[in-house]
Coordinates of C-alpha atoms and ligand atoms in Angstrom, one line a residue:
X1 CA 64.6 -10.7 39.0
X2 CA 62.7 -13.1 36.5
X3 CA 63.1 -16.9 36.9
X4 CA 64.9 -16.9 33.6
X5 CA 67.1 -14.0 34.7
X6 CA 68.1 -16.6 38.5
X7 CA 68.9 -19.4 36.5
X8 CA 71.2 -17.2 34.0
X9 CA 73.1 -15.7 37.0
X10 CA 73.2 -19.0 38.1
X11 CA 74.6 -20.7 35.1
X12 CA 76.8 -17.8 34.5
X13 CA 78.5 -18.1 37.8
X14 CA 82.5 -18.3 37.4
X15 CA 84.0 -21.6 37.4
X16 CA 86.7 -23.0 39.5
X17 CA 89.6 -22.2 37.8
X18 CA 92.6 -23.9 40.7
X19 CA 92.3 -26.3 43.2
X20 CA 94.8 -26.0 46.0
X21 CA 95.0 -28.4 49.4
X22 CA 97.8 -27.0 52.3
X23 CA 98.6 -28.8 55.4
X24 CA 99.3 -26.7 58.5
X25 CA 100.3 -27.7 61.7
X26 CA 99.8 -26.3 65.4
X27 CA 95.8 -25.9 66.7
X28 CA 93.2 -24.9 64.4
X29 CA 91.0 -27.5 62.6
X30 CA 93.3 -30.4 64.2
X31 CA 92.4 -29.0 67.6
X32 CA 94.0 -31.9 69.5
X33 CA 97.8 -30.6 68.0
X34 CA 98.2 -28.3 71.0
X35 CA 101.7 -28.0 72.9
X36 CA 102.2 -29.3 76.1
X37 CA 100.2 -28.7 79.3
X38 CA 96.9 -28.7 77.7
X39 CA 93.9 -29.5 79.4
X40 CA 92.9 -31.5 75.9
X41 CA 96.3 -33.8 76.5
X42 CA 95.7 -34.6 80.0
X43 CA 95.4 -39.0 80.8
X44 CA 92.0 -38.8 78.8
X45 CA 90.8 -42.2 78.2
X46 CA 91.0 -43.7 74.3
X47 CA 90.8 -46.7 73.5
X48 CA 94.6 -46.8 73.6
X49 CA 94.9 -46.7 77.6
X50 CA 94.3 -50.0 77.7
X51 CA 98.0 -49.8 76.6
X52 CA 99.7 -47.8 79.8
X53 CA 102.4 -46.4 77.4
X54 CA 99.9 -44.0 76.3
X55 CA 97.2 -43.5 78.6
X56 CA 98.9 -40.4 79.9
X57 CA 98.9 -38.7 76.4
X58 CA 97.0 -39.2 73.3
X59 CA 99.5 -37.4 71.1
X60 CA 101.9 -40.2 72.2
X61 CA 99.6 -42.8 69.7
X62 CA 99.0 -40.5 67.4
X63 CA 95.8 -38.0 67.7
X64 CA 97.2 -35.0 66.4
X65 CA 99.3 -37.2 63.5
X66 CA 97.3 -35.9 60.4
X67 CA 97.6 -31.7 61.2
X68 CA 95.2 -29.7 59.4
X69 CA 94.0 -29.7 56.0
X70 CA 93.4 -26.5 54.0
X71 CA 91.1 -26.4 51.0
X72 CA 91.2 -23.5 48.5
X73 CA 88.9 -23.0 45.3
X74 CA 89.7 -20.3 43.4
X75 CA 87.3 -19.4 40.9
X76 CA 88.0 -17.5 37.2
X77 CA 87.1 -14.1 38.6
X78 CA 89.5 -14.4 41.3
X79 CA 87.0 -15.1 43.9
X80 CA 88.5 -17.4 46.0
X81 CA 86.3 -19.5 49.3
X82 CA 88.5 -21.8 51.5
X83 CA 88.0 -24.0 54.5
X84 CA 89.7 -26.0 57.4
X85 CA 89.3 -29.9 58.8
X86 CA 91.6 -32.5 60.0
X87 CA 93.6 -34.2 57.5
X88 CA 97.3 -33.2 56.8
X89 CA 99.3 -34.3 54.0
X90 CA 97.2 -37.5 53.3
X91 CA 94.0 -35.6 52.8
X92 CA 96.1 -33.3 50.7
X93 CA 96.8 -35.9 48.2
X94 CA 93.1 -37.2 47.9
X95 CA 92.2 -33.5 47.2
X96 CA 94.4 -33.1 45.0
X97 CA 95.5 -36.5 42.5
X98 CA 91.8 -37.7 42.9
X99 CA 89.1 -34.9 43.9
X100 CA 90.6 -32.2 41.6
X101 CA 89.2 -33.6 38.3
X102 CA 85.5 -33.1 39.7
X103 CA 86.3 -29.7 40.4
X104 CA 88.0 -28.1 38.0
X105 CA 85.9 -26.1 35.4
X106 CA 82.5 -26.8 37.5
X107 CA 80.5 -24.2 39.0
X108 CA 80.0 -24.2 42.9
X109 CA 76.1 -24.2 42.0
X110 CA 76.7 -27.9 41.3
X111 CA 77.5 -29.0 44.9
X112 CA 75.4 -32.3 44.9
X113 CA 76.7 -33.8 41.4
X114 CA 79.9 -32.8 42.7
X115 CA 79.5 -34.4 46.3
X116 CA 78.0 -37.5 44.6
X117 CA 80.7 -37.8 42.6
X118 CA 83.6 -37.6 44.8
X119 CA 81.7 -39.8 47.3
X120 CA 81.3 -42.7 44.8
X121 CA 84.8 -42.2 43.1
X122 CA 86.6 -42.9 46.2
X123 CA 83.6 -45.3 47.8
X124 CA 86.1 -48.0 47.0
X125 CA 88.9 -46.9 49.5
X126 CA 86.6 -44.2 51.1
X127 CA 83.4 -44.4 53.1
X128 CA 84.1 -42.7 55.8
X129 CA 87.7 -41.4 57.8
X130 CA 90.4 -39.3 56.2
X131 CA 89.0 -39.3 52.7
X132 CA 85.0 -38.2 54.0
X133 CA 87.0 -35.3 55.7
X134 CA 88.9 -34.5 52.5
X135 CA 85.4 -34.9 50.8
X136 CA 83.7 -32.9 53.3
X137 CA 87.1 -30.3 53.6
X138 CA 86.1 -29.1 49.7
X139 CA 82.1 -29.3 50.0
X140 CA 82.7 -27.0 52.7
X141 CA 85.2 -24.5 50.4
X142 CA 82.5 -25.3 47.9
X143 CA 80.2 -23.4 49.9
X144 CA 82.2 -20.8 51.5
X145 CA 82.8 -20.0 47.9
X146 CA 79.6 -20.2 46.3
X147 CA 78.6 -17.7 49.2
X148 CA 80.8 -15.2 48.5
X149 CA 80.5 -15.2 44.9
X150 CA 76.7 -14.6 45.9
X151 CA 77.3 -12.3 48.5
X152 CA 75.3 -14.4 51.0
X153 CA 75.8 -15.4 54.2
X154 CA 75.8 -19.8 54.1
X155 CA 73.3 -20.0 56.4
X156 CA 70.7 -17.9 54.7
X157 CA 71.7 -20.2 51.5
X158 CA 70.2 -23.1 53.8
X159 CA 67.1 -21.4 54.6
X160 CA 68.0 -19.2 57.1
X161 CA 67.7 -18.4 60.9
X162 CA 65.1 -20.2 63.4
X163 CA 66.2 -18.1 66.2
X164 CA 68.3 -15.0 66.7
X165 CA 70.8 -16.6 68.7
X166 CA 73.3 -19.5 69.1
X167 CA 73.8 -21.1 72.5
X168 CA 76.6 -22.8 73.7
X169 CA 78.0 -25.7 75.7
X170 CA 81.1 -25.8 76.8
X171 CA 84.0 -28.9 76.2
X172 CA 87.0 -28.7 78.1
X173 CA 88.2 -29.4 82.1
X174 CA 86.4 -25.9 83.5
X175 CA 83.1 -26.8 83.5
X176 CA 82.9 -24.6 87.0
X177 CA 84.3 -21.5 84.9
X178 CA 82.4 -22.1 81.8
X179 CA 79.1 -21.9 83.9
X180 CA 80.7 -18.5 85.0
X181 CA 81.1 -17.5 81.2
X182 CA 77.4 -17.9 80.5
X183 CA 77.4 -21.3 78.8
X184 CA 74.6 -23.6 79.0
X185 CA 76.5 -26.9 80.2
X186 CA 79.9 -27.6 80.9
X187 CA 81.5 -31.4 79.0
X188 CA 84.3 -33.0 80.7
X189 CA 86.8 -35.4 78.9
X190 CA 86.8 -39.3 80.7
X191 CA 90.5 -39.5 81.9
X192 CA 90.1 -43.3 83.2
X193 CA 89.1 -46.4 81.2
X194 CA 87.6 -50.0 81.8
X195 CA 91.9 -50.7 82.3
X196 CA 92.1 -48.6 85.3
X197 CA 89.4 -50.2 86.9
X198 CA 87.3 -49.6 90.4
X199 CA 90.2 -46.7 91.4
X200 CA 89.4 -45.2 87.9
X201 CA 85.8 -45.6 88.2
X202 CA 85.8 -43.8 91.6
X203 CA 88.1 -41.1 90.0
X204 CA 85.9 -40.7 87.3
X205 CA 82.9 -40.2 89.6
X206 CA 84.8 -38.0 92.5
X207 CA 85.4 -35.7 89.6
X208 CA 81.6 -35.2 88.1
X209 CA 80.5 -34.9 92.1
X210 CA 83.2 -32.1 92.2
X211 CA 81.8 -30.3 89.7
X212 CA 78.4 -30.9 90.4
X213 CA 78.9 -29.4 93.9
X214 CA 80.6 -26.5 92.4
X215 CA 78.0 -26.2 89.3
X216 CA 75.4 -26.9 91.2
X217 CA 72.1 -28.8 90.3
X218 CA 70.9 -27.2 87.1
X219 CA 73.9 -26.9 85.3
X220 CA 74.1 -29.7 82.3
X221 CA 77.3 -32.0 83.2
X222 CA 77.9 -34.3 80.6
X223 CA 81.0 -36.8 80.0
X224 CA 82.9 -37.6 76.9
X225 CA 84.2 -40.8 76.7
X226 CA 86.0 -40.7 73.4
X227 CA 85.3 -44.2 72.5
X228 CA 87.4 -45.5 75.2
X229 CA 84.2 -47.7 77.0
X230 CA 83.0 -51.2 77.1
X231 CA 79.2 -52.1 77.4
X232 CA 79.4 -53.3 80.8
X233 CA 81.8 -50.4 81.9
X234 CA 80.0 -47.5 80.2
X235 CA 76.1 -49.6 81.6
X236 CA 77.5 -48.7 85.4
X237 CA 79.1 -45.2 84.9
X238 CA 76.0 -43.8 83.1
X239 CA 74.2 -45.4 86.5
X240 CA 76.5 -43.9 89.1
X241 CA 76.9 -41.3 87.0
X242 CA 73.6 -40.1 86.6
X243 CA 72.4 -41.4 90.4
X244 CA 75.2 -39.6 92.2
X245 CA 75.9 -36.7 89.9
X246 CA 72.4 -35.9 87.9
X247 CA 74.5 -36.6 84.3
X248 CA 73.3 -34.8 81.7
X249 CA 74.7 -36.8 78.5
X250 CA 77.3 -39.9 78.3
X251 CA 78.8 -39.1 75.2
X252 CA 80.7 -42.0 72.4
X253 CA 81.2 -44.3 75.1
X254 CA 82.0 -47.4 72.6
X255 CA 83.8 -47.5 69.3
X256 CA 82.3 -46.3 66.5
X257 CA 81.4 -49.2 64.8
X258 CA 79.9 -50.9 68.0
X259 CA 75.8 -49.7 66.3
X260 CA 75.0 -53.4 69.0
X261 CA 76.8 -51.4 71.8
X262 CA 75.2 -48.5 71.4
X263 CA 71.4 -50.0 71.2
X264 CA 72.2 -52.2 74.3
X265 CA 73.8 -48.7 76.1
X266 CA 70.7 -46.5 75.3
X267 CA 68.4 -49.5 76.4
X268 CA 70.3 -49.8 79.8
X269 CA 70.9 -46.5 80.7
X270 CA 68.7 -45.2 83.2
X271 CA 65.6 -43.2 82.3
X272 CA 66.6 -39.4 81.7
X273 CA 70.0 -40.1 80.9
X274 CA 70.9 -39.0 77.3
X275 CA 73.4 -41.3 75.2
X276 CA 74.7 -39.2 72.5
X277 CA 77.7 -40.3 69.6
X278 CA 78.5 -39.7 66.1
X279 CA 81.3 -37.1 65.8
X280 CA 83.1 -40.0 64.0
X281 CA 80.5 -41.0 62.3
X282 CA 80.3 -40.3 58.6
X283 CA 77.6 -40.2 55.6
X284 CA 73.9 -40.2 55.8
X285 CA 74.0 -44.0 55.7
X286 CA 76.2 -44.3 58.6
X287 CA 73.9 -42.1 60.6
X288 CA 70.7 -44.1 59.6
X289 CA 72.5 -46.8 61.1
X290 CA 72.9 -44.9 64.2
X291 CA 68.9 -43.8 64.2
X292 CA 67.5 -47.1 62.5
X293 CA 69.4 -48.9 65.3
X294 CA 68.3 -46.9 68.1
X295 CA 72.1 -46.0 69.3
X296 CA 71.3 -42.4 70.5
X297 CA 69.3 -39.6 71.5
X298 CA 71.1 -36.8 69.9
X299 CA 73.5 -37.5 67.0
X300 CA 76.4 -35.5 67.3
X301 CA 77.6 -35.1 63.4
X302 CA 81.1 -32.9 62.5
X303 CA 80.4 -31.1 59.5
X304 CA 83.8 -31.6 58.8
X305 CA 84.5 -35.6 58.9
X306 CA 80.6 -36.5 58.0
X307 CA 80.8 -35.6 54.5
X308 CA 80.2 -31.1 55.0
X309 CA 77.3 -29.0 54.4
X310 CA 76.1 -31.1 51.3
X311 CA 75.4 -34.2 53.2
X312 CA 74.6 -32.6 56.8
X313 CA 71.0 -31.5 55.1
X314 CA 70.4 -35.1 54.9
X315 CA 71.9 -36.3 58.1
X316 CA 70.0 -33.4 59.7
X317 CA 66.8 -34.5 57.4
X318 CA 66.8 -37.9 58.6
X319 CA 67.0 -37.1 62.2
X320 CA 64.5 -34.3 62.2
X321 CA 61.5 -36.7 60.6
X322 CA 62.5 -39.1 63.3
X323 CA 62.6 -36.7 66.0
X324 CA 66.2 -37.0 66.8
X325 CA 68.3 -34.0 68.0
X326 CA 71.0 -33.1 66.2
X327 CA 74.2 -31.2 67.8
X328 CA 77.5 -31.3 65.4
X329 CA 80.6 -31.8 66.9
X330 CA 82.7 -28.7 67.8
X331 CA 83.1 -27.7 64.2
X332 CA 83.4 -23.4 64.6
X333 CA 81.9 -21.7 62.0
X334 CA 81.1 -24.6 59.4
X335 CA 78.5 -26.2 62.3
X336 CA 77.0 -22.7 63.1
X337 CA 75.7 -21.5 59.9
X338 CA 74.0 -25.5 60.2
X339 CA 72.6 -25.2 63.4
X340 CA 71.1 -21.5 63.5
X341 CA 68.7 -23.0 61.2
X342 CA 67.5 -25.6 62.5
X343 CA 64.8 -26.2 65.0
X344 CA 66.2 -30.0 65.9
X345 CA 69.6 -28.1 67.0
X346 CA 68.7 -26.4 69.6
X347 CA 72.1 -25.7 71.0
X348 CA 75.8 -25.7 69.6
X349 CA 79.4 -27.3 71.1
X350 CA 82.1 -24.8 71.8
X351 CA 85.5 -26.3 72.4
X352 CA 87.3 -24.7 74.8
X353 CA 90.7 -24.0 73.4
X354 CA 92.4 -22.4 75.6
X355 CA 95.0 -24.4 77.6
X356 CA 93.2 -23.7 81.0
X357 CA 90.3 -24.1 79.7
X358 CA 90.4 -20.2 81.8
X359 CA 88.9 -18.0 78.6
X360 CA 87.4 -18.1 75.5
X361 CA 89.7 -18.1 72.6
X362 CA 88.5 -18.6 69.1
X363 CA 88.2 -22.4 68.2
X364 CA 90.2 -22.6 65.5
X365 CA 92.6 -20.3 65.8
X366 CA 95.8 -18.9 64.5
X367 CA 94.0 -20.7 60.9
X368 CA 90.7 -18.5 60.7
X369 CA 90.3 -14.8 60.5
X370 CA 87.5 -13.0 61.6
X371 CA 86.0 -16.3 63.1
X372 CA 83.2 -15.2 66.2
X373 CA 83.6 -16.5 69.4
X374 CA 80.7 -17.1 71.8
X375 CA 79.5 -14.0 74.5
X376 CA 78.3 -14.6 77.6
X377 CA 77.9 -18.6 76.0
X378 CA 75.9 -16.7 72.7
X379 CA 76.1 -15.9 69.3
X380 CA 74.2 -13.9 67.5
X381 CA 72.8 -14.6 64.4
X382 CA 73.6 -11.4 63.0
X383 CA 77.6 -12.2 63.7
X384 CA 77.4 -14.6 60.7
X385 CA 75.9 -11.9 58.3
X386 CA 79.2 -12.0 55.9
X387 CA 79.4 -13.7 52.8
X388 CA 80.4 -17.5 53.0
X389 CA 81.1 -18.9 56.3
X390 CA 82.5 -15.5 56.8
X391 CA 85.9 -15.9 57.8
X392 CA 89.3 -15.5 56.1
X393 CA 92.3 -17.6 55.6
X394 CA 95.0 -16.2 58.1
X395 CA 98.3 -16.5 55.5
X396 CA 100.5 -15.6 58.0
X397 CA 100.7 -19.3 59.0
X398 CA 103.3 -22.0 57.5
X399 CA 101.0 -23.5 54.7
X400 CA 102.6 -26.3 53.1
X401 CA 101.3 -27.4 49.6
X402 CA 102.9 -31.5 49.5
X403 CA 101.2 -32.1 45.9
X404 CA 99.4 -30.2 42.7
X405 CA 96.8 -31.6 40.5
X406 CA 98.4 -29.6 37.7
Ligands
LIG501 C1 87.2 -33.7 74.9 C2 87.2 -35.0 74.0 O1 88.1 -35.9 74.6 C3 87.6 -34.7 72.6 O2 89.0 -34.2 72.6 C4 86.7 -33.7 71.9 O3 87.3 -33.2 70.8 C5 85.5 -34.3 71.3 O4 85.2 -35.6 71.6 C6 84.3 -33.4 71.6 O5 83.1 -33.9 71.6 O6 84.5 -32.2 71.6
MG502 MG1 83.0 -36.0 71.7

């Protein structure tokens, strides 16, 4: 095909003709709405438990309040690409009474002017939170639909494949059986905080040595801390931690807007001791404050709260020239068409959803169809060779649609 002849199939693309936004509730993109009994519900430490009314469960303040937000684009041939994040109803109404009227009529070949301009629209009451994951919920149906109007697969859109295969750590409470499935590392939730004191501390430590006796010494053990740390608290875990237990990572130890925290953390921690954070991060700006400021060793993205694919090139840009790896947040599909190409992601998060955690179950299930689950901790790259990110819309579920933009 001549130049000329690209940029007219291009330009000649079909437009998006409707813009719809559905909430959904129960698993799926808002992977912390689970029923009871869950291993992801289980006295994990937020920043809440300094509040003993809910330290026991984090869906008692809140953490599955928003449900999952559903973007659809359909386009003026019919064509229609879709995607999941956490957002609910309020994401709903930014998609729809404010991000609409950048949509609407544009081709999916514009993805930056449009990112650009749904970024600085709502900059004023935006910048990162709900509204970056409703930003980043219809960059990534942007591109789910500009793939399949393409017939391409979105990673080979960004460049394609640097290896053949994705490999896998594994989040959840098993990290014993998730050596046993073939993943590369096992990460455990923090259940006690700087409230529960030396008794905490000591269960938090008696737990990592119990798994690194049953792991044994090579297998990555890593904590996740959800932001429930203070300096001082997180400075002697990551010590004790990686002394008595050979700690891999200590993941968002402090709140997200602690950059001082972090810098002081990464300085303290002992030598060979990753510190890793950023899943509630958003924006390439707030992750060169992360980098600039020397927070952390691995920035840890979610394609789906940071801004989607459109600003995870530059996220991921930034980080590779400064030699930074970066590892998105559990994310399914929309952080594994990222990663498989590229060389400073050299491994992916799978969130165990399963209640256990006893067996893989697809991340984002009942809400995606078709979506590939990791084997023996891999993925190959050839599972993602369908158009978009591949996956369909299950409609079987209860999609709610609050508002229009019509
Ligand atoms: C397991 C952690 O507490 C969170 O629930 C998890 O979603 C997130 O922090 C992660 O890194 O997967
Ligand atoms: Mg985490």
């Amino acid at each position: 095909m001549s130049v000329s002849g690209a940029i007219e199939r291009t330009r000649s693309l079909p437009r998006i003709a409707h813009v719809r936004a559905f909430t959904v509730r129960g698993g799926g993109a808002d992977y912390h709405d689970q029923g009871d009994g869950h291993w992801i519900d289980d006295h994990i430490a937020t920043p809440m438990s300094r509040y003993p009314e809910y330290r026991q469960s984090r869906q008692s303040f809140g953490i599955n309040v928003l449900g999952t937000l559903v973007v659809e684009l359909e386009a003026d041939d019919g064509t229609i690409g879709f995607a999941v994040t956490t957002g609910g109803e309020p994401a709903c109404y930014i998609v729809e009474k404010h991000l609409s009227r950048f949509l609407v009529g544009r081709s999916p070949a514009e993805y930056e002017k449009i990112w650009d301009q749904m970024y600085f629209s709502t900059q004023y009451y935006g910048r990162k939170g709900v509204v970056l994951n409703a930003i980043s919920g219809v960059d990534l149906a942007i591109w789910d639909l500009l793939g399949k109007l393409r017939d391409e697969p979105v990673y080979h859109m960004l460049g394609g494949a640097v290896r053949d295969e994705l490999q896998f750590y594994a989040t959840g409470a098993r990290p014993d059986l998730a050596k046993e499935m073939g993943f590369i590392g096992g990460k455990l939730p923090l259940h006690h905080g700087p409230a529960e004191g030396l008794e905490g501390m000591e269960k938090n430590i008696a737990l990592l040595s119990d798994m690194r006796a049953k792991c044994g010494d090579d297998f990555w053990l890593m904590y996740d801390c959800w932001m429930s740390l203070d300096l001082d608290y997180a400075t002697r875990l990551a010590h004790r931690a990686w002394d008595e237990c050979g700690l891999k990572w200590i993941e968002e130890a402090l709140s997200p807007d602690d950059y001082w925290g972090y810098a002081a953390l990464k300085k303290a921690a002992p030598p060979g001791l990753l510190v890793t954070t950023g899943e509630h991060e958003a924006t390439r700006w707030g992750f060169r404050m992360l980098m600039d400021m020397e927070c952390c060793d691995i920035i840890q993205p979610d394609v789906g709260w940071c801004g989607g694919v459109t600003e995870l090139i530059k996220i991921a840009n930034y980080a590779d020239s400064r030699g930074v790896m970066m590892v998105p947040h559990g994310s399914s599909v929309y952080s594994y068409h990222f990663v498989i190409t590229r060389h400073n992601s050299p491994f992916a998060e799978f969130l165990m959803m399963h209640p256990g955690p006893t067996e893989v179950v697809p991340m984002f299930a009942p809400q995606l169809l078709g979506e590939p689950v990791p084997v023996n901790g891999h993925i190959r790259a050839s599972e993602l060779d369908r158009a978009g990110f591949g996956v369909e819309l299950n409609r079987e579920i209860a999609l709610q649609r609050p508002y229009s933009n019509s």
